[in-house]
């Protein structure tokens, strides 16, 4: 249930909830998930569907219910008022406004609470939320499309495909499950992308488009500027970027924010992620290019890597996936584990996940 609105609920986490009446057999009474925009919460959606039938039932949730007053009353209050007798919870919520207060409050009200059920799966779904509240940064997913030689093909004003339709469709699913998608200006100049989700019927799931452009030299005829109706465009630049160039982009509908530069050049990845977290972003997908991917990799700020590998080589003009190093750096990293491999048509998808957090 929680995966249904990944990418749509920021700054809140995406949560799933199922209400079950005990018995032989047990009966599912209602289901719910966090709605777009983060409200109402999953528990309230399920409880509203169940109505009086929720009394005496078990509520299964992927994340500890909130116990604080925000724009809506706490979910713990709704759970108690509905007469739920038992809560089964997967992941602990590290938000200091919750952090055990939710389950404690329910126990004190006489509700049986079981925690840590399928905790790995629950924590994986809410990992972006956890990182935002504990490390002031979103979860970072790095997407790489390479040829059989492990290199990325160079674009020349439009995309050059090294993978097939199924792999590209899966990549668009990643976009749909992300709060934001991030590229550097070089990718815009090479590929001129729109960075939207082009799966049928899922255009409204397009994430915020984020472009790193230190000196605000984004081309005025870029498709990103001509497609402002599809999704917001945020451009991050250095603190000394031209005010005139900023005005040009703002007038075109983009939002511009200045962040610190790295000593080695370009924008500081840590400062950038902090700025995204302050704006509410919990999950960001990095799609390009090699220099941007390499900067986040070197800063040890990548949490998951999706490597789509086609059957043909990118060729002599191909680029190393992480600028200075290739995908072998991911394959041999002691900080990452190959978690999953699958075939997508003639292509192969390998998913690596960080194991030192």
JSON list of N, CA, C and O in Angstrom, two decimals, residues 74-132:
[
{"chain": "A", "resi": 74, "resn": "UNK", "atom": "N", "xyz": [-3.43, 13.89, 15.83]},
{"chain": "A", "resi": 74, "resn": "UNK", "atom": "CA", "xyz": [-2.60, 12.69, 15.75]},
{"chain": "A", "resi": 74, "resn": "UNK", "atom": "C", "xyz": [-3.38, 11.46, 15.30]},
{"chain": "A", "resi": 74, "resn": "UNK", "atom": "O", "xyz": [-4.55, 11.29, 15.64]},
{"chain": "A", "resi": 75, "resn": "UNK", "atom": "N", "xyz": [-2.70, 10.60, 14.55]},
{"chain": "A", "resi": 75, "resn": "UNK", "atom": "CA", "xyz": [-3.33, 9.35, 14.14]},
{"chain": "A", "resi": 75, "resn": "UNK", "atom": "C", "xyz": [-3.60, 8.44, 15.34]},
{"chain": "A", "resi": 75, "resn": "UNK", "atom": "O", "xyz": [-4.53, 7.64, 15.32]},
{"chain": "A", "resi": 76, "resn": "UNK", "atom": "N", "xyz": [-2.77, 8.58, 16.39]},
{"chain": "A", "resi": 76, "resn": "UNK", "atom": "CA", "xyz": [-3.00, 7.76, 17.58]},
{"chain": "A", "resi": 76, "resn": "UNK", "atom": "C", "xyz": [-4.39, 8.04, 18.16]},
{"chain": "A", "resi": 76, "resn": "UNK", "atom": "O", "xyz": [-5.07, 7.12, 18.63]},
{"chain": "A", "resi": 77, "resn": "UNK", "atom": "N", "xyz": [-4.83, 9.30, 18.14]},
{"chain": "A", "resi": 77, "resn": "UNK", "atom": "CA", "xyz": [-6.16, 9.63, 18.66]},
{"chain": "A", "resi": 77, "resn": "UNK", "atom": "C", "xyz": [-7.24, 8.94, 17.83]},
{"chain": "A", "resi": 77, "resn": "UNK", "atom": "O", "xyz": [-8.21, 8.39, 18.39]},
{"chain": "A", "resi": 78, "resn": "UNK", "atom": "N", "xyz": [-7.08, 8.97, 16.50]},
{"chain": "A", "resi": 78, "resn": "UNK", "atom": "CA", "xyz": [-8.07, 8.34, 15.63]},
{"chain": "A", "resi": 78, "resn": "UNK", "atom": "C", "xyz": [-8.12, 6.83, 15.85]},
{"chain": "A", "resi": 78, "resn": "UNK", "atom": "O", "xyz": [-9.19, 6.22, 15.82]},
{"chain": "A", "resi": 79, "resn": "UNK", "atom": "N", "xyz": [-6.96, 6.22, 16.09]},
{"chain": "A", "resi": 79, "resn": "UNK", "atom": "CA", "xyz": [-6.89, 4.78, 16.32]},
{"chain": "A", "resi": 79, "resn": "UNK", "atom": "C", "xyz": [-7.62, 4.41, 17.60]},
{"chain": "A", "resi": 79, "resn": "UNK", "atom": "O", "xyz": [-8.39, 3.44, 17.66]},
{"chain": "A", "resi": 80, "resn": "UNK", "atom": "N", "xyz": [-7.41, 5.20, 18.66]},
{"chain": "A", "resi": 80, "resn": "UNK", "atom": "CA", "xyz": [-8.07, 4.92, 19.94]},
{"chain": "A", "resi": 80, "resn": "UNK", "atom": "C", "xyz": [-9.58, 5.14, 19.84]},
{"chain": "A", "resi": 80, "resn": "UNK", "atom": "O", "xyz": [-10.37, 4.34, 20.34]},
{"chain": "A", "resi": 81, "resn": "UNK", "atom": "N", "xyz": [-9.96, 6.22, 19.17]},
{"chain": "A", "resi": 81, "resn": "UNK", "atom": "CA", "xyz": [-11.39, 6.53, 19.04]},
{"chain": "A", "resi": 81, "resn": "UNK", "atom": "C", "xyz": [-12.12, 5.47, 18.22]},
{"chain": "A", "resi": 81, "resn": "UNK", "atom": "O", "xyz": [-13.30, 5.20, 18.45]},
{"chain": "A", "resi": 82, "resn": "UNK", "atom": "N", "xyz": [-11.41, 4.85, 17.26]},
{"chain": "A", "resi": 82, "resn": "UNK", "atom": "CA", "xyz": [-12.04, 3.84, 16.41]},
{"chain": "A", "resi": 82, "resn": "UNK", "atom": "C", "xyz": [-12.21, 2.50, 17.11]},
{"chain": "A", "resi": 82, "resn": "UNK", "atom": "O", "xyz": [-12.91, 1.62, 16.59]},
{"chain": "A", "resi": 83, "resn": "UNK", "atom": "N", "xyz": [-11.56, 2.33, 18.25]},
{"chain": "A", "resi": 83, "resn": "UNK", "atom": "CA", "xyz": [-11.69, 1.07, 18.98]},
{"chain": "A", "resi": 83, "resn": "UNK", "atom": "C", "xyz": [-10.78, -0.03, 18.49]},
{"chain": "A", "resi": 83, "resn": "UNK", "atom": "O", "xyz": [-11.05, -1.22, 18.74]},
{"chain": "A", "resi": 84, "resn": "UNK", "atom": "N", "xyz": [-9.71, 0.31, 17.80]},
{"chain": "A", "resi": 84, "resn": "UNK", "atom": "CA", "xyz": [-8.72, -0.69, 17.39]},
{"chain": "A", "resi": 84, "resn": "UNK", "atom": "C", "xyz": [-8.15, -1.36, 18.64]},
{"chain": "A", "resi": 84, "resn": "UNK", "atom": "O", "xyz": [-7.79, -0.69, 19.62]},
{"chain": "A", "resi": 85, "resn": "UNK", "atom": "N", "xyz": [-8.05, -2.68, 18.62]},
{"chain": "A", "resi": 85, "resn": "UNK", "atom": "CA", "xyz": [-7.56, -3.39, 19.80]},
{"chain": "A", "resi": 85, "resn": "UNK", "atom": "C", "xyz": [-6.10, -3.80, 19.72]},
{"chain": "A", "resi": 85, "resn": "UNK", "atom": "O", "xyz": [-5.47, -4.07, 20.75]},
{"chain": "A", "resi": 86, "resn": "UNK", "atom": "N", "xyz": [-5.55, -3.81, 18.50]},
{"chain": "A", "resi": 86, "resn": "UNK", "atom": "CA", "xyz": [-4.17, -4.28, 18.33]},
{"chain": "A", "resi": 86, "resn": "UNK", "atom": "C", "xyz": [-3.52, -3.55, 17.17]},
{"chain": "A", "resi": 86, "resn": "UNK", "atom": "O", "xyz": [-4.14, -3.36, 16.12]},
{"chain": "A", "resi": 87, "resn": "UNK", "atom": "N", "xyz": [-2.26, -3.14, 17.37]},
{"chain": "A", "resi": 87, "resn": "UNK", "atom": "CA", "xyz": [-1.49, -2.49, 16.30]},
{"chain": "A", "resi": 87, "resn": "UNK", "atom": "C", "xyz": [-0.26, -3.33, 15.99]},
{"chain": "A", "resi": 87, "resn": "UNK", "atom": "O", "xyz": [0.48, -3.72, 16.89]},
{"chain": "A", "resi": 88, "resn": "UNK", "atom": "N", "xyz": [-0.05, -3.61, 14.70]},
{"chain": "A", "resi": 88, "resn": "UNK", "atom": "CA", "xyz": [1.17, -4.28, 14.24]},
{"chain": "A", "resi": 88, "resn": "UNK", "atom": "C", "xyz": [1.92, -3.28, 13.37]},
{"chain": "A", "resi": 88, "resn": "UNK", "atom": "O", "xyz": [1.41, -2.85, 12.33]},
{"chain": "A", "resi": 89, "resn": "UNK", "atom": "N", "xyz": [3.12, -2.92, 13.80]},
{"chain": "A", "resi": 89, "resn": "UNK", "atom": "CA", "xyz": [3.88, -1.83, 13.17]},
{"chain": "A", "resi": 89, "resn": "UNK", "atom": "C", "xyz": [5.21, -2.35, 12.66]},
{"chain": "A", "resi": 89, "resn": "UNK", "atom": "O", "xyz": [5.88, -3.13, 13.32]},
{"chain": "A", "resi": 90, "resn": "UNK", "atom": "N", "xyz": [5.60, -1.90, 11.47]},
{"chain": "A", "resi": 90, "resn": "UNK", "atom": "CA", "xyz": [6.87, -2.33, 10.90]},
{"chain": "A", "resi": 90, "resn": "UNK", "atom": "C", "xyz": [8.02, -1.44, 11.35]},
{"chain": "A", "resi": 90, "resn": "UNK", "atom": "O", "xyz": [8.80, -1.82, 12.21]},
{"chain": "A", "resi": 91, "resn": "UNK", "atom": "N", "xyz": [8.12, -0.23, 10.80]},
{"chain": "A", "resi": 91, "resn": "UNK", "atom": "CA", "xyz": [9.28, 0.63, 11.06]},
{"chain": "A", "resi": 91, "resn": "UNK", "atom": "C", "xyz": [9.03, 1.64, 12.17]},
{"chain": "A", "resi": 91, "resn": "UNK", "atom": "O", "xyz": [7.93, 2.18, 12.30]},
{"chain": "A", "resi": 92, "resn": "UNK", "atom": "N", "xyz": [10.05, 1.91, 12.94]},
{"chain": "A", "resi": 92, "resn": "UNK", "atom": "CA", "xyz": [10.05, 2.97, 13.95]},
{"chain": "A", "resi": 92, "resn": "UNK", "atom": "C", "xyz": [10.19, 4.31, 13.24]},
{"chain": "A", "resi": 92, "resn": "UNK", "atom": "O", "xyz": [10.90, 4.43, 12.25]},
{"chain": "A", "resi": 93, "resn": "UNK", "atom": "N", "xyz": [9.50, 5.33, 13.72]},
{"chain": "A", "resi": 93, "resn": "UNK", "atom": "CA", "xyz": [9.60, 6.68, 13.14]},
{"chain": "A", "resi": 93, "resn": "UNK", "atom": "C", "xyz": [10.61, 7.49, 13.93]},
{"chain": "A", "resi": 93, "resn": "UNK", "atom": "O", "xyz": [10.37, 7.81, 15.10]},
{"chain": "A", "resi": 94, "resn": "UNK", "atom": "N", "xyz": [11.76, 7.88, 13.32]},
{"chain": "A", "resi": 94, "resn": "UNK", "atom": "CA", "xyz": [12.78, 8.63, 14.06]},
{"chain": "A", "resi": 94, "resn": "UNK", "atom": "C", "xyz": [12.47, 10.11, 14.22]},
{"chain": "A", "resi": 94, "resn": "UNK", "atom": "O", "xyz": [13.22, 10.83, 14.89]},
{"chain": "A", "resi": 95, "resn": "UNK", "atom": "N", "xyz": [11.37, 10.58, 13.63]},
{"chain": "A", "resi": 95, "resn": "UNK", "atom": "CA", "xyz": [10.98, 11.97, 13.80]},
{"chain": "A", "resi": 95, "resn": "UNK", "atom": "C", "xyz": [10.86, 12.25, 15.30]},
{"chain": "A", "resi": 95, "resn": "UNK", "atom": "O", "xyz": [10.11, 11.57, 16.00]},
{"chain": "A", "resi": 96, "resn": "UNK", "atom": "N", "xyz": [11.59, 13.25, 15.83]},
{"chain": "A", "resi": 96, "resn": "UNK", "atom": "CA", "xyz": [11.57, 13.51, 17.28]},
{"chain": "A", "resi": 96, "resn": "UNK", "atom": "C", "xyz": [10.18, 13.81, 17.83]},
{"chain": "A", "resi": 96, "resn": "UNK", "atom": "O", "xyz": [9.94, 13.66, 19.02]},
{"chain": "A", "resi": 97, "resn": "UNK", "atom": "N", "xyz": [9.25, 14.20, 16.95]},
{"chain": "A", "resi": 97, "resn": "UNK", "atom": "CA", "xyz": [7.88, 14.45, 17.40]},
{"chain": "A", "resi": 97, "resn": "UNK", "atom": "C", "xyz": [7.11, 13.14, 17.62]},
{"chain": "A", "resi": 97, "resn": "UNK", "atom": "O", "xyz": [6.04, 13.14, 18.22]},
{"chain": "A", "resi": 98, "resn": "UNK", "atom": "N", "xyz": [7.67, 12.04, 17.10]},
{"chain": "A", "resi": 98, "resn": "UNK", "atom": "CA", "xyz": [7.04, 10.72, 17.26]},
{"chain": "A", "resi": 98, "resn": "UNK", "atom": "C", "xyz": [7.99, 9.86, 18.08]},
{"chain": "A", "resi": 98, "resn": "UNK", "atom": "O", "xyz": [7.84, 9.73, 19.29]},
{"chain": "A", "resi": 99, "resn": "UNK", "atom": "N", "xyz": [8.98, 9.25, 17.42]},
{"chain": "A", "resi": 99, "resn": "UNK", "atom": "CA", "xyz": [10.09, 8.55, 18.08]},
{"chain": "A", "resi": 99, "resn": "UNK", "atom": "C", "xyz": [9.67, 7.71, 19.28]},
{"chain": "A", "resi": 99, "resn": "UNK", "atom": "O", "xyz": [10.19, 7.87, 20.39]},
{"chain": "A", "resi": 100, "resn": "UNK", "atom": "N", "xyz": [8.70, 6.83, 19.09]},
{"chain": "A", "resi": 100, "resn": "UNK", "atom": "CA", "xyz": [8.26, 5.96, 20.17]},
{"chain": "A", "resi": 100, "resn": "UNK", "atom": "C", "xyz": [7.05, 6.48, 20.92]},
{"chain": "A", "resi": 100, "resn": "UNK", "atom": "O", "xyz": [6.38, 5.72, 21.64]},
{"chain": "A", "resi": 101, "resn": "UNK", "atom": "N", "xyz": [6.76, 7.77, 20.77]},
{"chain": "A", "resi": 101, "resn": "UNK", "atom": "CA", "xyz": [5.61, 8.34, 21.49]},
{"chain": "A", "resi": 101, "resn": "UNK", "atom": "C", "xyz": [4.30, 7.77, 20.98]},
{"chain": "A", "resi": 101, "resn": "UNK", "atom": "O", "xyz": [3.33, 7.62, 21.75]},
{"chain": "A", "resi": 102, "resn": "UNK", "atom": "N", "xyz": [4.25, 7.44, 19.69]},
{"chain": "A", "resi": 102, "resn": "UNK", "atom": "CA", "xyz": [3.02, 6.90, 19.11]},
{"chain": "A", "resi": 102, "resn": "UNK", "atom": "C", "xyz": [2.67, 5.56, 19.70]},
{"chain": "A", "resi": 102, "resn": "UNK", "atom": "O", "xyz": [1.54, 5.34, 20.18]},
{"chain": "A", "resi": 103, "resn": "UNK", "atom": "N", "xyz": [3.62, 4.62, 19.70]},
{"chain": "A", "resi": 103, "resn": "UNK", "atom": "CA", "xyz": [3.33, 3.29, 20.24]},
{"chain": "A", "resi": 103, "resn": "UNK", "atom": "C", "xyz": [3.15, 3.33, 21.75]},
{"chain": "A", "resi": 103, "resn": "UNK", "atom": "O", "xyz": [2.33, 2.58, 22.31]},
{"chain": "A", "resi": 104, "resn": "UNK", "atom": "N", "xyz": [3.90, 4.20, 22.43]},
{"chain": "A", "resi": 104, "resn": "UNK", "atom": "CA", "xyz": [3.74, 4.33, 23.89]},
{"chain": "A", "resi": 104, "resn": "UNK", "atom": "C", "xyz": [2.33, 4.79, 24.25]},
{"chain": "A", "resi": 104, "resn": "UNK", "atom": "O", "xyz": [1.69, 4.26, 25.17]},
{"chain": "A", "resi": 105, "resn": "UNK", "atom": "N", "xyz": [1.84, 5.78, 23.51]},
{"chain": "A", "resi": 105, "resn": "UNK", "atom": "CA", "xyz": [0.51, 6.32, 23.78]},
{"chain": "A", "resi": 105, "resn": "UNK", "atom": "C", "xyz": [-0.57, 5.26, 23.58]},
{"chain": "A", "resi": 105, "resn": "UNK", "atom": "O", "xyz": [-1.52, 5.16, 24.36]},
{"chain": "A", "resi": 106, "resn": "UNK", "atom": "N", "xyz": [-0.41, 4.43, 22.56]},
{"chain": "A", "resi": 106, "resn": "UNK", "atom": "CA", "xyz": [-1.39, 3.38, 22.29]},
{"chain": "A", "resi": 106, "resn": "UNK", "atom": "C", "xyz": [-1.34, 2.29, 23.37]},
{"chain": "A", "resi": 106, "resn": "UNK", "atom": "O", "xyz": [-2.39, 1.79, 23.80]},
{"chain": "A", "resi": 107, "resn": "UNK", "atom": "N", "xyz": [-0.15, 1.94, 23.81]},
{"chain": "A", "resi": 107, "resn": "UNK", "atom": "CA", "xyz": [-0.03, 0.94, 24.88]},
{"chain": "A", "resi": 107, "resn": "UNK", "atom": "C", "xyz": [-0.69, 1.44, 26.16]},
{"chain": "A", "resi": 107, "resn": "UNK", "atom": "O", "xyz": [-1.38, 0.70, 26.86]},
{"chain": "A", "resi": 108, "resn": "UNK", "atom": "N", "xyz": [-0.46, 2.72, 26.47]},
{"chain": "A", "resi": 108, "resn": "UNK", "atom": "CA", "xyz": [-1.04, 3.29, 27.68]},
{"chain": "A", "resi": 108, "resn": "UNK", "atom": "C", "xyz": [-2.57, 3.30, 27.62]},
{"chain": "A", "resi": 108, "resn": "UNK", "atom": "O", "xyz": [-3.24, 3.30, 28.65]},
{"chain": "A", "resi": 109, "resn": "UNK", "atom": "N", "xyz": [-3.09, 3.30, 26.38]},
{"chain": "A", "resi": 109, "resn": "UNK", "atom": "CA", "xyz": [-4.55, 3.27, 26.20]},
{"chain": "A", "resi": 109, "resn": "UNK", "atom": "C", "xyz": [-5.09, 1.85, 26.21]},
{"chain": "A", "resi": 109, "resn": "UNK", "atom": "O", "xyz": [-6.30, 1.64, 26.01]},
{"chain": "A", "resi": 110, "resn": "UNK", "atom": "N", "xyz": [-4.22, 0.87, 26.44]},
{"chain": "A", "resi": 110, "resn": "UNK", "atom": "CA", "xyz": [-4.67, -0.52, 26.52]},
{"chain": "A", "resi": 110, "resn": "UNK", "atom": "C", "xyz": [-4.66, -1.27, 25.21]},
{"chain": "A", "resi": 110, "resn": "UNK", "atom": "O", "xyz": [-5.18, -2.39, 25.13]},
{"chain": "A", "resi": 111, "resn": "UNK", "atom": "N", "xyz": [-4.07, -0.68, 24.18]},
{"chain": "A", "resi": 111, "resn": "UNK", "atom": "CA", "xyz": [-4.00, -1.33, 22.87]},
{"chain": "A", "resi": 111, "resn": "UNK", "atom": "C", "xyz": [-2.73, -2.18, 22.79]},
{"chain": "A", "resi": 111, "resn": "UNK", "atom": "O", "xyz": [-1.64, -1.71, 23.13]},
{"chain": "A", "resi": 112, "resn": "UNK", "atom": "N", "xyz": [-2.87, -3.42, 22.37]},
{"chain": "A", "resi": 112, "resn": "UNK", "atom": "CA", "xyz": [-1.71, -4.29, 22.20]},
{"chain": "A", "resi": 112, "resn": "UNK", "atom": "C", "xyz": [-0.89, -3.80, 21.01]},
{"chain": "A", "resi": 112, "resn": "UNK", "atom": "O", "xyz": [-1.44, -3.50, 19.94]},
{"chain": "A", "resi": 113, "resn": "UNK", "atom": "N", "xyz": [0.41, -3.70, 21.19]},
{"chain": "A", "resi": 113, "resn": "UNK", "atom": "CA", "xyz": [1.29, -3.19, 20.14]},
{"chain": "A", "resi": 113, "resn": "UNK", "atom": "C", "xyz": [2.39, -4.20, 19.86]},
{"chain": "A", "resi": 113, "resn": "UNK", "atom": "O", "xyz": [3.07, -4.66, 20.78]},
{"chain": "A", "resi": 114, "resn": "UNK", "atom": "N", "xyz": [2.59, -4.54, 18.60]},
{"chain": "A", "resi": 114, "resn": "UNK", "atom": "CA", "xyz": [3.70, -5.39, 18.17]},
{"chain": "A", "resi": 114, "resn": "UNK", "atom": "C", "xyz": [4.53, -4.59, 17.17]},
{"chain": "A", "resi": 114, "resn": "UNK", "atom": "O", "xyz": [4.00, -4.10, 16.17]},
{"chain": "A", "resi": 115, "resn": "UNK", "atom": "N", "xyz": [5.82, -4.44, 17.43]},
{"chain": "A", "resi": 115, "resn": "UNK", "atom": "CA", "xyz": [6.69, -3.61, 16.58]},
{"chain": "A", "resi": 115, "resn": "UNK", "atom": "C", "xyz": [7.74, -4.45, 15.87]},
{"chain": "A", "resi": 115, "resn": "UNK", "atom": "O", "xyz": [8.03, -5.58, 16.26]},
{"chain": "A", "resi": 116, "resn": "UNK", "atom": "N", "xyz": [8.32, -3.88, 14.80]},
{"chain": "A", "resi": 116, "resn": "UNK", "atom": "CA", "xyz": [9.45, -4.51, 14.13]},
{"chain": "A", "resi": 116, "resn": "UNK", "atom": "C", "xyz": [9.09, -5.66, 13.22]},
{"chain": "A", "resi": 116, "resn": "UNK", "atom": "O", "xyz": [9.97, -6.46, 12.86]},
{"chain": "A", "resi": 117, "resn": "UNK", "atom": "N", "xyz": [7.84, -5.77, 12.80]},
{"chain": "A", "resi": 117, "resn": "UNK", "atom": "CA", "xyz": [7.43, -6.85, 11.89]},
{"chain": "A", "resi": 117, "resn": "UNK", "atom": "C", "xyz": [7.80, -6.46, 10.45]},
{"chain": "A", "resi": 117, "resn": "UNK", "atom": "O", "xyz": [7.42, -5.38, 9.98]},
{"chain": "A", "resi": 118, "resn": "UNK", "atom": "N", "xyz": [8.54, -7.32, 9.77]},
{"chain": "A", "resi": 118, "resn": "UNK", "atom": "CA", "xyz": [9.05, -7.00, 8.42]},
{"chain": "A", "resi": 118, "resn": "UNK", "atom": "C", "xyz": [9.76, -5.65, 8.43]},
{"chain": "A", "resi": 118, "resn": "UNK", "atom": "O", "xyz": [9.56, -4.81, 7.55]},
{"chain": "A", "resi": 119, "resn": "UNK", "atom": "N", "xyz": [10.61, -5.46, 9.43]},
{"chain": "A", "resi": 119, "resn": "UNK", "atom": "CA", "xyz": [11.21, -4.14, 9.65]},
{"chain": "A", "resi": 119, "resn": "UNK", "atom": "C", "xyz": [12.10, -3.72, 8.49]},
{"chain": "A", "resi": 119, "resn": "UNK", "atom": "O", "xyz": [12.16, -2.52, 8.15]},
{"chain": "A", "resi": 120, "resn": "UNK", "atom": "N", "xyz": [12.81, -4.65, 7.85]},
{"chain": "A", "resi": 120, "resn": "UNK", "atom": "CA", "xyz": [13.69, -4.28, 6.74]},
{"chain": "A", "resi": 120, "resn": "UNK", "atom": "C", "xyz": [12.90, -3.67, 5.59]},
{"chain": "A", "resi": 120, "resn": "UNK", "atom": "O", "xyz": [13.29, -2.65, 5.01]},
{"chain": "A", "resi": 121, "resn": "UNK", "atom": "N", "xyz": [11.75, -4.31, 5.27]},
{"chain": "A", "resi": 121, "resn": "UNK", "atom": "CA", "xyz": [10.91, -3.79, 4.19]},
{"chain": "A", "resi": 121, "resn": "UNK", "atom": "C", "xyz": [10.31, -2.44, 4.57]},
{"chain": "A", "resi": 121, "resn": "UNK", "atom": "O", "xyz": [10.25, -1.51, 3.76]},
{"chain": "A", "resi": 122, "resn": "UNK", "atom": "N", "xyz": [9.86, -2.33, 5.81]},
{"chain": "A", "resi": 122, "resn": "UNK", "atom": "CA", "xyz": [9.28, -1.07, 6.25]},
{"chain": "A", "resi": 122, "resn": "UNK", "atom": "C", "xyz": [10.28, 0.07, 6.25]},
{"chain": "A", "resi": 122, "resn": "UNK", "atom": "O", "xyz": [9.98, 1.18, 5.82]},
{"chain": "A", "resi": 123, "resn": "UNK", "atom": "N", "xyz": [11.49, -0.20, 6.72]},
{"chain": "A", "resi": 123, "resn": "UNK", "atom": "CA", "xyz": [12.51, 0.84, 6.76]},
{"chain": "A", "resi": 123, "resn": "UNK", "atom": "C", "xyz": [12.96, 1.24, 5.36]},
{"chain": "A", "resi": 123, "resn": "UNK", "atom": "O", "xyz": [13.31, 2.40, 5.13]},
{"chain": "A", "resi": 124, "resn": "UNK", "atom": "N", "xyz": [12.95, 0.28, 4.44]},
{"chain": "A", "resi": 124, "resn": "UNK", "atom": "CA", "xyz": [13.35, 0.61, 3.07]},
{"chain": "A", "resi": 124, "resn": "UNK", "atom": "C", "xyz": [12.36, 1.60, 2.44]},
{"chain": "A", "resi": 124, "resn": "UNK", "atom": "O", "xyz": [12.76, 2.55, 1.77]},
{"chain": "A", "resi": 125, "resn": "UNK", "atom": "N", "xyz": [11.07, 1.39, 2.69]},
{"chain": "A", "resi": 125, "resn": "UNK", "atom": "CA", "xyz": [10.06, 2.28, 2.13]},
{"chain": "A", "resi": 125, "resn": "UNK", "atom": "C", "xyz": [10.16, 3.68, 2.74]},
{"chain": "A", "resi": 125, "resn": "UNK", "atom": "O", "xyz": [10.02, 4.68, 2.04]},
{"chain": "A", "resi": 126, "resn": "UNK", "atom": "N", "xyz": [10.44, 3.76, 4.02]},
{"chain": "A", "resi": 126, "resn": "UNK", "atom": "CA", "xyz": [10.46, 5.06, 4.71]},
{"chain": "A", "resi": 126, "resn": "UNK", "atom": "C", "xyz": [11.86, 5.63, 4.88]},
{"chain": "A", "resi": 126, "resn": "UNK", "atom": "O", "xyz": [12.07, 6.58, 5.63]},
{"chain": "A", "resi": 127, "resn": "UNK", "atom": "N", "xyz": [12.84, 5.07, 4.15]},
{"chain": "A", "resi": 127, "resn": "UNK", "atom": "CA", "xyz": [14.24, 5.47, 4.34]},
{"chain": "A", "resi": 127, "resn": "UNK", "atom": "C", "xyz": [14.47, 6.95, 4.04]},
{"chain": "A", "resi": 127, "resn": "UNK", "atom": "O", "xyz": [15.23, 7.61, 4.74]},
{"chain": "A", "resi": 128, "resn": "UNK", "atom": "N", "xyz": [13.83, 7.46, 3.01]},
{"chain": "A", "resi": 128, "resn": "UNK", "atom": "CA", "xyz": [13.99, 8.88, 2.68]},
{"chain": "A", "resi": 128, "resn": "UNK", "atom": "C", "xyz": [13.51, 9.78, 3.80]},
{"chain": "A", "resi": 128, "resn": "UNK", "atom": "O", "xyz": [14.16, 10.78, 4.14]},
{"chain": "A", "resi": 129, "resn": "UNK", "atom": "N", "xyz": [12.37, 9.43, 4.39]},
{"chain": "A", "resi": 129, "resn": "UNK", "atom": "CA", "xyz": [11.84, 10.19, 5.53]},
{"chain": "A", "resi": 129, "resn": "UNK", "atom": "C", "xyz": [12.82, 10.13, 6.69]},
{"chain": "A", "resi": 129, "resn": "UNK", "atom": "O", "xyz": [13.11, 11.16, 7.33]},
{"chain": "A", "resi": 130, "resn": "UNK", "atom": "N", "xyz": [13.35, 8.94, 6.98]},
{"chain": "A", "resi": 130, "resn": "UNK", "atom": "CA", "xyz": [14.27, 8.78, 8.09]},
{"chain": "A", "resi": 130, "resn": "UNK", "atom": "C", "xyz": [15.54, 9.61, 7.90]},
{"chain": "A", "resi": 130, "resn": "UNK", "atom": "O", "xyz": [16.02, 10.27, 8.84]},
{"chain": "A", "resi": 131, "resn": "UNK", "atom": "N", "xyz": [16.10, 9.59, 6.69]},
{"chain": "A", "resi": 131, "resn": "UNK", "atom": "CA", "xyz": [17.30, 10.37, 6.43]},
{"chain": "A", "resi": 131, "resn": "UNK", "atom": "C", "xyz": [17.04, 11.87, 6.55]},
{"chain": "A", "resi": 131, "resn": "UNK", "atom": "O", "xyz": [17.89, 12.62, 7.02]},
{"chain": "A", "resi": 132, "resn": "UNK", "atom": "N", "xyz": [15.87, 12.30, 6.11]},
{"chain": "A", "resi": 132, "resn": "UNK", "atom": "CA", "xyz": [15.57, 13.73, 6.17]},
{"chain": "A", "resi": 132, "resn": "UNK", "atom": "C", "xyz": [15.52, 14.23, 7.61]},
{"chain": "A", "resi": 132, "resn": "UNK", "atom": "O", "xyz": [16.01, 15.32, 7.92]}
]
